[in-house]
Coordinates of C-alpha atoms and ligand atoms in Angstrom, one line a residue:
M876 CA -8.5 -10.4 -26.3
V877 CA -5.4 -12.2 -25.3
K878 CA -4.7 -11.4 -21.6
H879 CA -1.1 -11.0 -20.7
S880 CA -0.2 -11.0 -17.0
N881 CA 1.2 -7.6 -16.2
Y882 CA 4.5 -9.1 -15.5
S883 CA 4.9 -10.2 -19.1
I884 CA 4.0 -6.8 -20.5
W885 CA 7.5 -5.3 -19.9
A886 CA 9.0 -7.9 -22.1
L887 CA 6.8 -6.7 -25.0
I888 CA 7.9 -3.1 -24.6
A889 CA 10.8 -2.3 -26.9
I890 CA 13.4 -0.3 -25.1
A891 CA 16.5 0.1 -27.1
G892 CA 19.7 -1.0 -25.4
A893 CA 17.8 -2.8 -22.7
S894 CA 19.9 -6.0 -23.1
A895 CA 23.0 -4.1 -22.1
F896 CA 21.9 -4.5 -18.5
A897 CA 23.2 -8.0 -18.4
A898 CA 26.8 -6.6 -18.1
P899 CA 28.2 -7.1 -14.6
S900 CA 29.5 -3.6 -13.9
A901 CA 26.6 -1.2 -14.2
R902 CA 28.7 1.7 -12.9
A903 CA 30.9 1.7 -15.9
Y904 CA 28.1 2.4 -18.4
E905 CA 27.8 5.7 -20.2
L906 CA 24.9 7.4 -18.6
G907 CA 22.8 7.2 -21.8
Q908 CA 23.2 3.4 -22.0
W909 CA 22.4 3.1 -18.4
T910 CA 19.2 5.1 -18.8
Q911 CA 17.9 2.7 -21.4
A912 CA 18.9 -0.4 -19.4
Q913 CA 17.5 1.0 -16.1
S914 CA 14.2 2.0 -17.8
A915 CA 13.7 -1.5 -19.0
R916 CA 14.5 -2.9 -15.5
S917 CA 12.2 -0.2 -14.0
A918 CA 9.4 -1.1 -16.4
Q919 CA 9.7 -4.7 -15.4
T920 CA 9.3 -3.9 -11.7
L921 CA 6.5 -1.4 -12.3
F922 CA 4.4 -3.9 -14.1
R923 CA 5.2 -6.6 -11.6
N924 CA 3.7 -4.4 -8.9
I925 CA 0.4 -4.0 -10.7
G926 CA -2.3 -6.6 -10.0
P927 CA -2.5 -9.5 -10.7
S928 CA 1.0 -9.6 -9.4
T929 CA 3.5 -12.3 -8.9
A930 CA 5.1 -10.2 -6.1
V931 CA 1.9 -9.6 -4.2
P932 CA -0.6 -12.4 -4.3
G933 CA -4.2 -11.3 -3.8
A934 CA -3.8 -7.9 -5.6
A935 CA -6.8 -7.3 -7.8
R936 CA -6.6 -6.6 -11.5
G937 CA -5.8 -2.9 -11.9
A938 CA -4.5 -2.4 -8.4
V939 CA -1.1 -0.6 -8.1
V940 CA 0.8 -2.0 -5.2
A941 CA 3.0 0.8 -3.8
S942 CA 5.7 -1.7 -2.9
P943 CA 5.8 -5.4 -2.1
S944 CA 7.4 -4.4 1.3
R945 CA 5.9 -5.7 4.5
D946 CA 8.1 -3.6 6.8
P947 CA 7.2 -0.8 6.4
D948 CA 3.8 -2.2 5.1
Y949 CA 3.3 -0.8 1.6
R950 CA 1.0 -3.5 0.3
Y951 CA -1.8 -1.1 -0.5
H952 CA -3.2 0.7 -3.5
W953 CA -2.6 4.4 -2.8
V954 CA -4.8 6.5 -5.0
R955 CA -2.0 9.0 -5.6
D956 CA 0.7 6.4 -6.4
G957 CA -1.8 4.5 -8.6
A958 CA -2.7 7.6 -10.7
L959 CA 1.0 8.6 -11.2
V960 CA 2.1 5.1 -12.1
M961 CA -0.8 4.6 -14.5
G962 CA 0.2 7.9 -16.1
T963 CA 3.5 6.2 -16.9
V964 CA 1.7 3.1 -18.2
L965 CA -0.3 5.5 -20.4
G966 CA 3.1 6.9 -21.6
F967 CA 4.1 3.4 -22.6
Y968 CA 0.8 3.0 -24.4
E969 CA 1.4 6.3 -26.3
R970 CA 4.8 5.1 -27.3
A971 CA 3.8 1.5 -28.2
V972 CA 4.2 0.5 -31.8
K973 CA 3.4 -3.2 -31.9
S974 CA -0.3 -4.1 -31.7
A975 CA 0.2 -6.8 -29.1
E976 CA 1.9 -4.2 -26.9
K977 CA -0.9 -1.7 -27.4
T978 CA -3.6 -4.3 -26.6
A979 CA -1.9 -5.5 -23.5
L980 CA -1.3 -2.0 -22.2
L981 CA -4.9 -0.9 -22.9
G982 CA -6.1 -4.0 -21.0
T983 CA -4.1 -2.9 -18.0
L984 CA -5.3 0.6 -18.2
L985 CA -9.0 -0.5 -18.4
E986 CA -8.5 -2.8 -15.4
F987 CA -7.2 0.3 -13.5
V988 CA -10.4 2.2 -14.6
D989 CA -12.6 -0.6 -13.2
F990 CA -10.6 -0.9 -10.0
S991 CA -10.7 2.9 -9.5
R992 CA -14.5 3.0 -10.1
R993 CA -14.8 0.3 -7.4
N994 CA -12.7 2.4 -5.1
Q995 CA -15.1 5.3 -5.6
L996 CA -18.1 3.1 -4.8
T997 CA -16.5 1.6 -1.6
P998 CA -17.7 3.2 1.6
N999 CA -14.6 4.1 3.7
P1000 CA -13.6 6.1 6.7
S1001 CA -13.3 9.3 4.7
G1002 CA -17.0 9.2 3.9
P1003 CA -19.8 7.6 1.9
A1004 CA -19.4 6.2 -1.6
D1005 CA -19.3 8.9 -4.4
G1006 CA -19.3 11.6 -1.8
L1007 CA -16.5 12.7 0.6
G1008 CA -15.2 9.2 0.4
L1009 CA -13.3 10.1 -2.8
G1010 CA -10.5 11.7 -0.7
E1011 CA -9.7 8.3 0.9
P1012 CA -5.9 7.9 0.4
K1013 CA -5.5 4.1 0.1
F1014 CA -7.3 0.8 -0.3
M1015 CA -6.5 -2.8 0.4
V1016 CA -5.0 -4.5 -2.7
D1017 CA -8.1 -6.6 -3.1
G1018 CA -10.1 -3.3 -3.3
G1019 CA -11.6 -3.4 0.2
A1020 CA -11.6 -0.3 2.4
F1021 CA -8.7 0.3 4.7
E1022 CA -10.2 0.9 8.2
G1023 CA -7.1 1.8 10.2
S1024 CA -6.4 5.3 11.4
W1025 CA -4.5 7.4 8.8
G1026 CA -4.0 11.0 7.6
R1027 CA -7.2 11.4 5.7
P1028 CA -8.6 12.8 3.5
Q1029 CA -5.9 13.4 0.9
N1030 CA -7.6 15.4 -1.8
D1031 CA -4.8 15.3 -4.4
G1032 CA -5.7 11.7 -5.3
P1033 CA -9.0 12.2 -7.2
A1034 CA -7.4 15.1 -9.1
L1035 CA -4.4 13.0 -10.2
R1036 CA -6.5 10.1 -11.1
A1037 CA -8.8 12.3 -13.2
T1038 CA -5.8 13.9 -15.0
T1039 CA -4.4 10.5 -16.0
L1040 CA -7.8 9.1 -17.1
I1041 CA -8.7 12.2 -19.1
R1042 CA -5.5 11.6 -21.2
L1043 CA -6.7 8.1 -21.8
A1044 CA -10.2 9.3 -22.7
H1045 CA -8.8 11.6 -25.4
L1046 CA -6.7 8.8 -26.9
L1047 CA -9.7 6.6 -27.1
L1048 CA -11.8 9.3 -28.6
D1049 CA -9.1 9.9 -31.2
Q1050 CA -9.5 6.2 -32.1
G1051 CA -13.3 6.7 -32.5
R1052 CA -14.1 4.7 -29.3
E1053 CA -16.7 7.1 -27.9
K1054 CA -19.0 4.4 -26.8
L1055 CA -16.3 3.0 -24.5
V1056 CA -15.5 6.4 -23.2
R1057 CA -19.1 7.1 -22.3
E1058 CA -19.5 3.7 -20.7
K1059 CA -16.4 3.7 -18.5
L1060 CA -14.8 7.1 -18.4
Y1061 CA -16.9 10.1 -18.9
D1062 CA -20.7 10.4 -19.0
P1063 CA -22.4 13.7 -18.3
S1064 CA -25.0 12.3 -15.9
V1065 CA -25.0 13.4 -12.3
P1066 CA -24.9 11.7 -9.8
A1067 CA -21.9 10.4 -11.7
R1068 CA -21.9 7.0 -13.2
T1069 CA -18.3 7.1 -14.5
V1070 CA -14.9 7.5 -12.9
I1071 CA -13.7 10.8 -14.4
K1072 CA -17.0 12.5 -13.9
A1073 CA -17.2 11.5 -10.2
D1074 CA -13.6 12.8 -9.6
L1075 CA -14.3 16.1 -11.3
E1076 CA -17.5 16.6 -9.4
F1077 CA -15.6 15.9 -6.2
V1078 CA -12.7 18.2 -7.0
S1079 CA -14.9 21.1 -8.3
R1080 CA -17.0 21.0 -5.1
H1081 CA -14.3 20.2 -2.5
W1082 CA -11.0 21.9 -3.6
G1083 CA -11.5 24.5 -0.8
D1084 CA -11.6 21.9 1.9
S1085 CA -8.4 21.4 4.0
S1086 CA -6.9 18.0 3.6
F1087 CA -3.7 16.0 4.3
D1088 CA -0.7 16.6 2.1
L1089 CA 0.8 14.1 -0.3
W1090 CA 3.2 13.0 2.5
E1091 CA 0.1 12.1 4.6
E1092 CA 1.3 14.2 7.5
V1093 CA 0.1 17.8 7.5
R1094 CA -3.5 19.0 7.2
G1095 CA -4.0 22.4 5.6
D1096 CA -4.0 24.1 2.3
H1097 CA -1.2 22.7 0.1
F1098 CA 0.4 24.1 -3.1
Y1099 CA 0.8 20.6 -4.5
T1100 CA -2.9 19.6 -4.0
R1101 CA -4.3 22.9 -5.3
L1102 CA -2.1 22.9 -8.4
V1103 CA -3.0 19.3 -9.4
Q1104 CA -6.7 20.1 -8.6
R1105 CA -6.6 23.1 -10.9
R1106 CA -5.0 21.0 -13.6
A1107 CA -7.6 18.3 -13.4
L1108 CA -10.4 20.9 -13.7
M1109 CA -8.8 22.6 -16.7
E1110 CA -8.3 19.3 -18.5
G1111 CA -11.8 18.2 -17.3
A1112 CA -13.4 21.3 -18.9
A1113 CA -11.8 20.5 -22.2
L1114 CA -13.0 16.9 -22.1
A1115 CA -16.5 17.9 -21.0
D1116 CA -16.6 20.2 -24.0
R1117 CA -15.5 17.4 -26.3
M1118 CA -18.3 15.2 -24.8
G1119 CA -21.0 17.8 -25.4
D1120 CA -21.3 18.6 -21.7
G1121 CA -20.9 22.4 -22.0
G1122 CA -22.5 23.4 -18.8
A1123 CA -20.1 21.2 -16.8
A1124 CA -17.2 22.6 -18.8
R1125 CA -18.1 26.1 -17.8
W1126 CA -18.4 25.0 -14.1
Y1127 CA -15.1 23.2 -14.1
R1128 CA -13.3 26.1 -15.7
S1129 CA -14.8 28.6 -13.3
Q1130 CA -13.6 26.5 -10.4
A1131 CA -10.2 26.2 -11.9
R1132 CA -10.0 30.0 -12.1
A1133 CA -11.3 30.3 -8.5
I1134 CA -8.4 28.1 -7.3
E1135 CA -5.8 30.4 -8.8
P1136 CA -5.6 33.2 -6.2
T1137 CA -5.3 30.5 -3.5
I1138 CA -2.3 29.0 -5.3
E1139 CA -0.7 32.4 -5.9
R1140 CA -0.6 33.2 -2.2
H1141 CA 1.9 30.3 -1.7
W1142 CA 4.6 32.4 -3.4
D1143 CA 6.6 34.2 -0.7
A1144 CA 8.4 37.0 -2.6
N1145 CA 10.4 38.0 0.5
R1146 CA 11.9 34.6 1.0
G1147 CA 11.9 33.9 -2.7
F1148 CA 10.3 30.5 -2.8
V1149 CA 6.9 28.8 -3.0
V1150 CA 5.7 27.8 0.5
A1151 CA 4.3 24.2 0.5
T1152 CA 1.5 24.6 3.1
L1153 CA -0.6 27.5 4.4
D1154 CA -3.3 27.5 7.1
R1155 CA -2.1 24.3 8.7
D1156 CA -5.1 23.0 10.8
G1157 CA -3.9 19.6 11.9
G1158 CA -1.4 16.9 11.6
L1159 CA 2.4 17.2 12.1
E1160 CA 3.9 20.5 13.3
G1161 CA 7.5 21.8 13.1
K1162 CA 8.2 22.2 9.4
A1163 CA 9.9 25.4 10.1
S1164 CA 11.7 25.9 6.8
D1165 CA 8.5 25.7 4.7
L1166 CA 10.6 24.1 1.9
D1167 CA 9.3 21.0 0.3
V1168 CA 10.0 19.0 -2.8
A1169 CA 6.2 18.8 -3.2
V1170 CA 6.4 22.1 -5.0
I1171 CA 8.6 20.6 -7.7
L1172 CA 6.5 17.5 -7.9
G1173 CA 3.5 19.8 -8.3
A1174 CA 5.0 21.6 -11.3
L1175 CA 5.7 18.2 -12.9
H1176 CA 2.4 16.5 -12.2
A1177 CA 0.4 19.5 -13.2
S1178 CA 2.0 20.1 -16.6
S1179 CA 1.1 18.7 -20.0
P1180 CA 4.2 19.3 -22.0
G1181 CA 3.7 21.4 -25.1
K1182 CA 0.1 22.3 -24.7
D1183 CA -0.7 23.7 -21.3
D1184 CA -0.9 27.2 -20.1
R1185 CA 2.3 27.0 -18.1
Y1186 CA 0.8 27.9 -14.9
F1187 CA 3.5 27.3 -12.2
H1188 CA 5.2 25.3 -15.0
V1189 CA 8.7 23.8 -15.0
T1190 CA 10.0 27.1 -16.6
D1191 CA 8.2 29.3 -14.1
D1192 CA 10.9 31.4 -12.3
R1193 CA 9.1 30.8 -9.0
V1194 CA 9.4 27.1 -9.4
L1195 CA 13.1 27.3 -10.4
A1196 CA 13.8 29.6 -7.5
T1197 CA 12.2 27.1 -5.1
A1198 CA 14.3 24.3 -6.6
E1199 CA 17.5 26.3 -5.9
K1200 CA 16.5 26.7 -2.2
I1201 CA 15.5 23.1 -1.8
S1202 CA 18.7 21.8 -3.3
E1203 CA 20.8 24.1 -1.2
A1204 CA 19.1 23.0 2.0
F1205 CA 19.6 19.3 1.3
R1206 CA 23.2 19.8 0.1
K1207 CA 24.1 21.0 3.6
L1208 CA 21.8 18.6 5.4
Y1209 CA 22.8 15.2 4.2
A1210 CA 26.3 13.8 4.7
I1211 CA 26.2 11.8 1.4
N1212 CA 26.0 15.1 -0.5
G1213 CA 29.6 15.8 0.6
R1214 CA 30.6 13.4 -2.1
E1215 CA 30.2 15.3 -5.3
R1216 CA 31.7 12.9 -7.9
D1217 CA 31.1 9.2 -8.7
G1218 CA 33.7 6.5 -9.3
D1219 CA 34.2 7.7 -12.9
N1220 CA 34.8 11.2 -11.6
Q1221 CA 31.5 12.4 -13.0
P1222 CA 29.5 15.0 -11.1
L1223 CA 26.7 13.9 -8.7
G1224 CA 23.6 16.0 -8.2
V1225 CA 22.4 16.7 -4.7
G1226 CA 20.4 13.8 -3.1
I1227 CA 17.0 15.3 -2.5
G1228 CA 14.6 14.5 0.4
R1229 CA 11.0 15.4 1.0
Y1230 CA 11.6 18.4 3.3
P1231 CA 14.5 19.3 5.6
E1232 CA 12.7 18.5 8.9
D1233 CA 11.5 15.1 7.8
H1234 CA 11.7 12.3 10.4
Y1235 CA 10.3 9.4 8.5
S1236 CA 13.0 6.9 7.6
G1237 CA 10.9 3.8 7.1
V1238 CA 13.1 1.9 9.5
A1239 CA 12.8 1.5 13.3
H1240 CA 16.3 2.5 14.3
Q1241 CA 16.5 5.9 12.6
N1242 CA 14.4 9.0 13.4
S1243 CA 15.5 11.3 10.7
G1244 CA 14.6 11.7 7.1
N1245 CA 16.7 10.7 4.0
P1246 CA 17.0 11.5 0.4
W1247 CA 14.4 9.8 -1.8
F1248 CA 14.8 8.4 -5.3
L1249 CA 11.5 9.9 -6.5
A1250 CA 12.5 13.4 -5.2
T1251 CA 16.0 13.2 -6.7
F1252 CA 14.7 12.0 -10.1
A1253 CA 12.1 14.8 -10.0
F1254 CA 15.0 17.3 -10.0
A1255 CA 16.4 15.5 -13.1
E1256 CA 13.0 15.7 -14.8
L1257 CA 12.5 19.3 -13.9
Y1258 CA 15.8 20.4 -15.6
Y1259 CA 15.3 18.2 -18.7
A1260 CA 11.7 19.5 -19.1
C1261 CA 12.8 23.1 -18.6
A1262 CA 15.6 22.7 -21.2
N1263 CA 13.1 21.2 -23.7
E1264 CA 10.6 24.0 -23.2
W1265 CA 13.1 26.8 -23.4
E1266 CA 14.7 25.2 -26.5
A1267 CA 11.3 25.0 -28.2
D1268 CA 10.6 28.7 -27.2
G1269 CA 13.9 29.8 -28.6
R1270 CA 14.3 32.3 -25.8
I1271 CA 14.9 32.7 -22.1
R1272 CA 13.7 35.7 -20.1
V1273 CA 16.1 36.5 -17.3
T1274 CA 14.3 37.5 -14.0
P1275 CA 15.5 38.1 -10.5
A1276 CA 14.0 34.7 -9.5
N1277 CA 15.8 32.6 -12.1
L1278 CA 19.1 34.5 -12.1
P1279 CA 20.6 32.3 -9.3
L1280 CA 20.1 29.2 -11.4
L1281 CA 21.3 30.8 -14.6
R1282 CA 24.5 32.0 -12.8
R1283 CA 25.0 28.5 -11.4
L1284 CA 24.7 27.0 -14.9
K1285 CA 27.1 29.7 -16.2
A1286 CA 29.7 28.6 -13.7
R1287 CA 29.1 24.9 -14.5
Q1288 CA 29.5 25.5 -18.3
R1289 CA 32.5 27.8 -17.7
L1290 CA 30.8 30.6 -19.6
R1291 CA 32.4 34.0 -19.3
M1292 CA 29.6 36.3 -20.4
D1293 CA 27.1 37.3 -17.7
F1294 CA 23.4 38.2 -17.7
E1295 CA 21.6 41.4 -17.2
P1296 CA 18.5 41.3 -15.0
K1297 CA 15.3 41.2 -17.2
E1298 CA 17.3 40.5 -20.4
L1299 CA 15.9 38.4 -23.2
I1300 CA 18.4 35.7 -24.3
R1301 CA 17.6 34.4 -27.8
A1302 CA 18.6 31.3 -29.6
G1303 CA 21.8 32.0 -31.5
D1304 CA 23.3 33.8 -28.5
P1305 CA 26.1 31.6 -27.2
R1306 CA 24.6 32.0 -23.7
F1307 CA 21.4 30.4 -24.9
Q1308 CA 23.0 27.2 -26.0
A1309 CA 25.1 27.1 -22.8
M1310 CA 22.0 27.4 -20.7
I1311 CA 20.2 24.6 -22.5
E1312 CA 23.2 22.3 -22.3
G1313 CA 23.8 23.3 -18.7
L1314 CA 20.3 22.3 -17.7
R1315 CA 20.6 18.9 -19.4
A1316 CA 24.0 18.4 -17.7
L1317 CA 22.4 19.2 -14.4
G1318 CA 19.6 16.7 -15.1
D1319 CA 22.3 14.1 -15.7
D1320 CA 23.9 14.9 -12.4
Y1321 CA 20.7 14.0 -10.6
L1322 CA 20.3 10.7 -12.5
R1323 CA 23.8 9.8 -11.6
R1324 CA 23.1 10.5 -7.9
G1325 CA 20.2 8.0 -8.1
R1326 CA 22.3 5.5 -10.0
F1327 CA 25.1 5.8 -7.5
H1328 CA 22.9 4.9 -4.5
G1329 CA 20.7 2.4 -6.4
D1330 CA 21.4 -1.2 -6.6
P1331 CA 23.7 -2.3 -9.5
G1332 CA 21.1 -4.8 -10.5
G1333 CA 18.5 -2.0 -11.0
A1334 CA 16.5 -2.1 -7.8
F1335 CA 15.2 1.1 -6.2
S1336 CA 13.7 1.3 -2.7
E1337 CA 12.0 4.5 -1.4
Q1338 CA 15.0 6.1 0.3
F1339 CA 18.8 6.0 0.5
N1340 CA 20.4 6.7 3.9
R1341 CA 21.6 10.2 4.4
D1342 CA 24.9 9.1 6.0
S1343 CA 25.8 5.7 4.4
G1344 CA 24.0 6.1 1.1
Y1345 CA 22.6 2.6 1.3
M1346 CA 19.0 2.0 0.1
Q1347 CA 16.3 1.7 2.8
S1348 CA 12.6 1.7 3.5
A1349 CA 10.1 0.1 1.1
E1350 CA 12.0 -2.0 -1.5
E1351 CA 11.2 -1.7 -5.2
L1352 CA 8.8 1.3 -4.6
T1353 CA 6.7 1.5 -7.8
W1354 CA 6.7 5.3 -7.7
S1355 CA 10.6 5.3 -7.6
H1356 CA 10.7 3.3 -10.8
S1357 CA 8.0 5.4 -12.4
S1358 CA 9.9 8.6 -11.6
L1359 CA 13.0 7.2 -13.2
I1360 CA 11.1 6.3 -16.4
T1361 CA 9.5 9.7 -16.8
A1362 CA 12.8 11.5 -16.1
V1363 CA 14.4 9.5 -18.9
W1364 CA 11.5 10.3 -21.2
A1365 CA 12.1 14.0 -20.6
R1366 CA 15.8 13.4 -21.2
D1367 CA 15.2 11.6 -24.5
L1368 CA 12.8 14.3 -25.9
R1369 CA 15.9 16.3 -27.0
S1370 CA 16.8 13.8 -29.6
R1371 CA 13.3 13.8 -31.0
G1372 CA 13.8 17.6 -31.4
R1373 CA 10.3 18.8 -30.5
Ligands
LIG1083 C1 3.6 6.8 6.7 C2 3.4 7.8 5.6 O1 3.2 7.2 4.5 C3 4.6 8.7 5.5 O2 4.5 9.7 4.5 C4 4.8 9.4 6.9 O3 5.9 10.2 6.8 C5 4.9 8.4 8.0 N1 3.8 7.5 8.0 C6 5.0 9.0 9.3 O4 3.9 9.7 9.6
LIG1084 C1 4.6 7.6 1.8 C2 4.6 8.8 0.9 O1 4.7 9.9 1.8 C3 3.3 9.0 0.2 O2 3.4 10.1 -0.6 C4 3.0 7.7 -0.7 O3 1.8 7.8 -1.3 C5 3.1 6.5 0.2 N1 4.3 6.4 1.0 C6 3.0 5.2 -0.7 O4 4.1 5.2 -1.6

């Protein structure tokens, strides 16, 4: 097999319109053109940050470097970032048409499989290999354990990794490569010999443990973590069935069901949003608002478009209500959000941070949080994905929880007709089309916000300053680029008319 360095892979990927990026004034692009050019630039950075990497010497094959930044130091393989970024690599694989492209991408994915299995077998401060050690949040880029003190364990990681690799396993099974799947991805034997099996065993036995949240700060029971754990177990059960491991399938499904009541209790009907963390038992205090973009990320990371059970899905009115509250909080909090139009007089969505009380800026001179690209692009993806689902359904059920969003879209689309609570809006009703178009326009607003604060050459760091709007903290954050790409994929689905 010809081995391409990861850096060269992006050049193989055909992204229409990518060459347009050479033009000097990125700002003047139509948004659609920009999305294609930026996706190509983002793919380039994403692959450059995967080992072996020209940006980070010493990164092992299959390691995903969070960012080449040394200050703050992001030269690690985070299990969470790695799983999400490899989900995007898998998306490129699914879309690939040329065989050279497919071969190169599969090579990268299998290197990630091997690297991940090595992580599982590396004793670390979270615990012994193949046991509690699976909750370890990050590893050195050469695969060694990170021994420093950190918010550990973080139990979303194994669930996210399993979810990405289960998708890969199904693709390989569809190609008749069962031997490869049994050897590297899923074998029924316990103690586990393969990466997916080990993750599913861990998640199914430890989802009830308290752990640190995805922001590595608060210990407790988190909506995000539980939701992605449930998803991993549901998908794991389906794969176990396909692999003839029926007993395990029943066990994973039973545990997925057992998680549900613990997820439901995060919905606060009085305040009208999903509370990010309950039963805090360690880590940072003082997140008084209980609002966190983690809820929106959870809905995105726990959905498999078109075929899942829509549990706290992007169309769920509780998720949409939470998004309204988050957006309102950040609109008031960050000075940059006072600017509502870009240089072409096009609307800018609200720059979204992690949570209102955030203090982490990634730089020494600032002790207050900022908007993040991955959070702002998550809002874009949420609204595109919701539009796609509702369009495919051909109807929208009005509820007290989604009414504020529908009314805001109504105003944005200058629609005169109003909604009745509990009404069913069907395709053909002028309001239906207005809502779908309104959601897509809203998604565009958030992409424009990211474009406005990003670098005209296509770089994205982790954050942009709440007052000045300039990028800061870890440069070329792999997850920032990954989130741009997946948002654009959700935007482009419309033209494919699913
Ligand atoms: C680094 C973590 O990665 C980040 O999420 C956190 O906010 C800061 N440390 C401060 O605890
Ligand atoms: C800090 C973020 O809070 C965390 O979610 C992420 O995994 C690391 N940075 C690495 O990107």
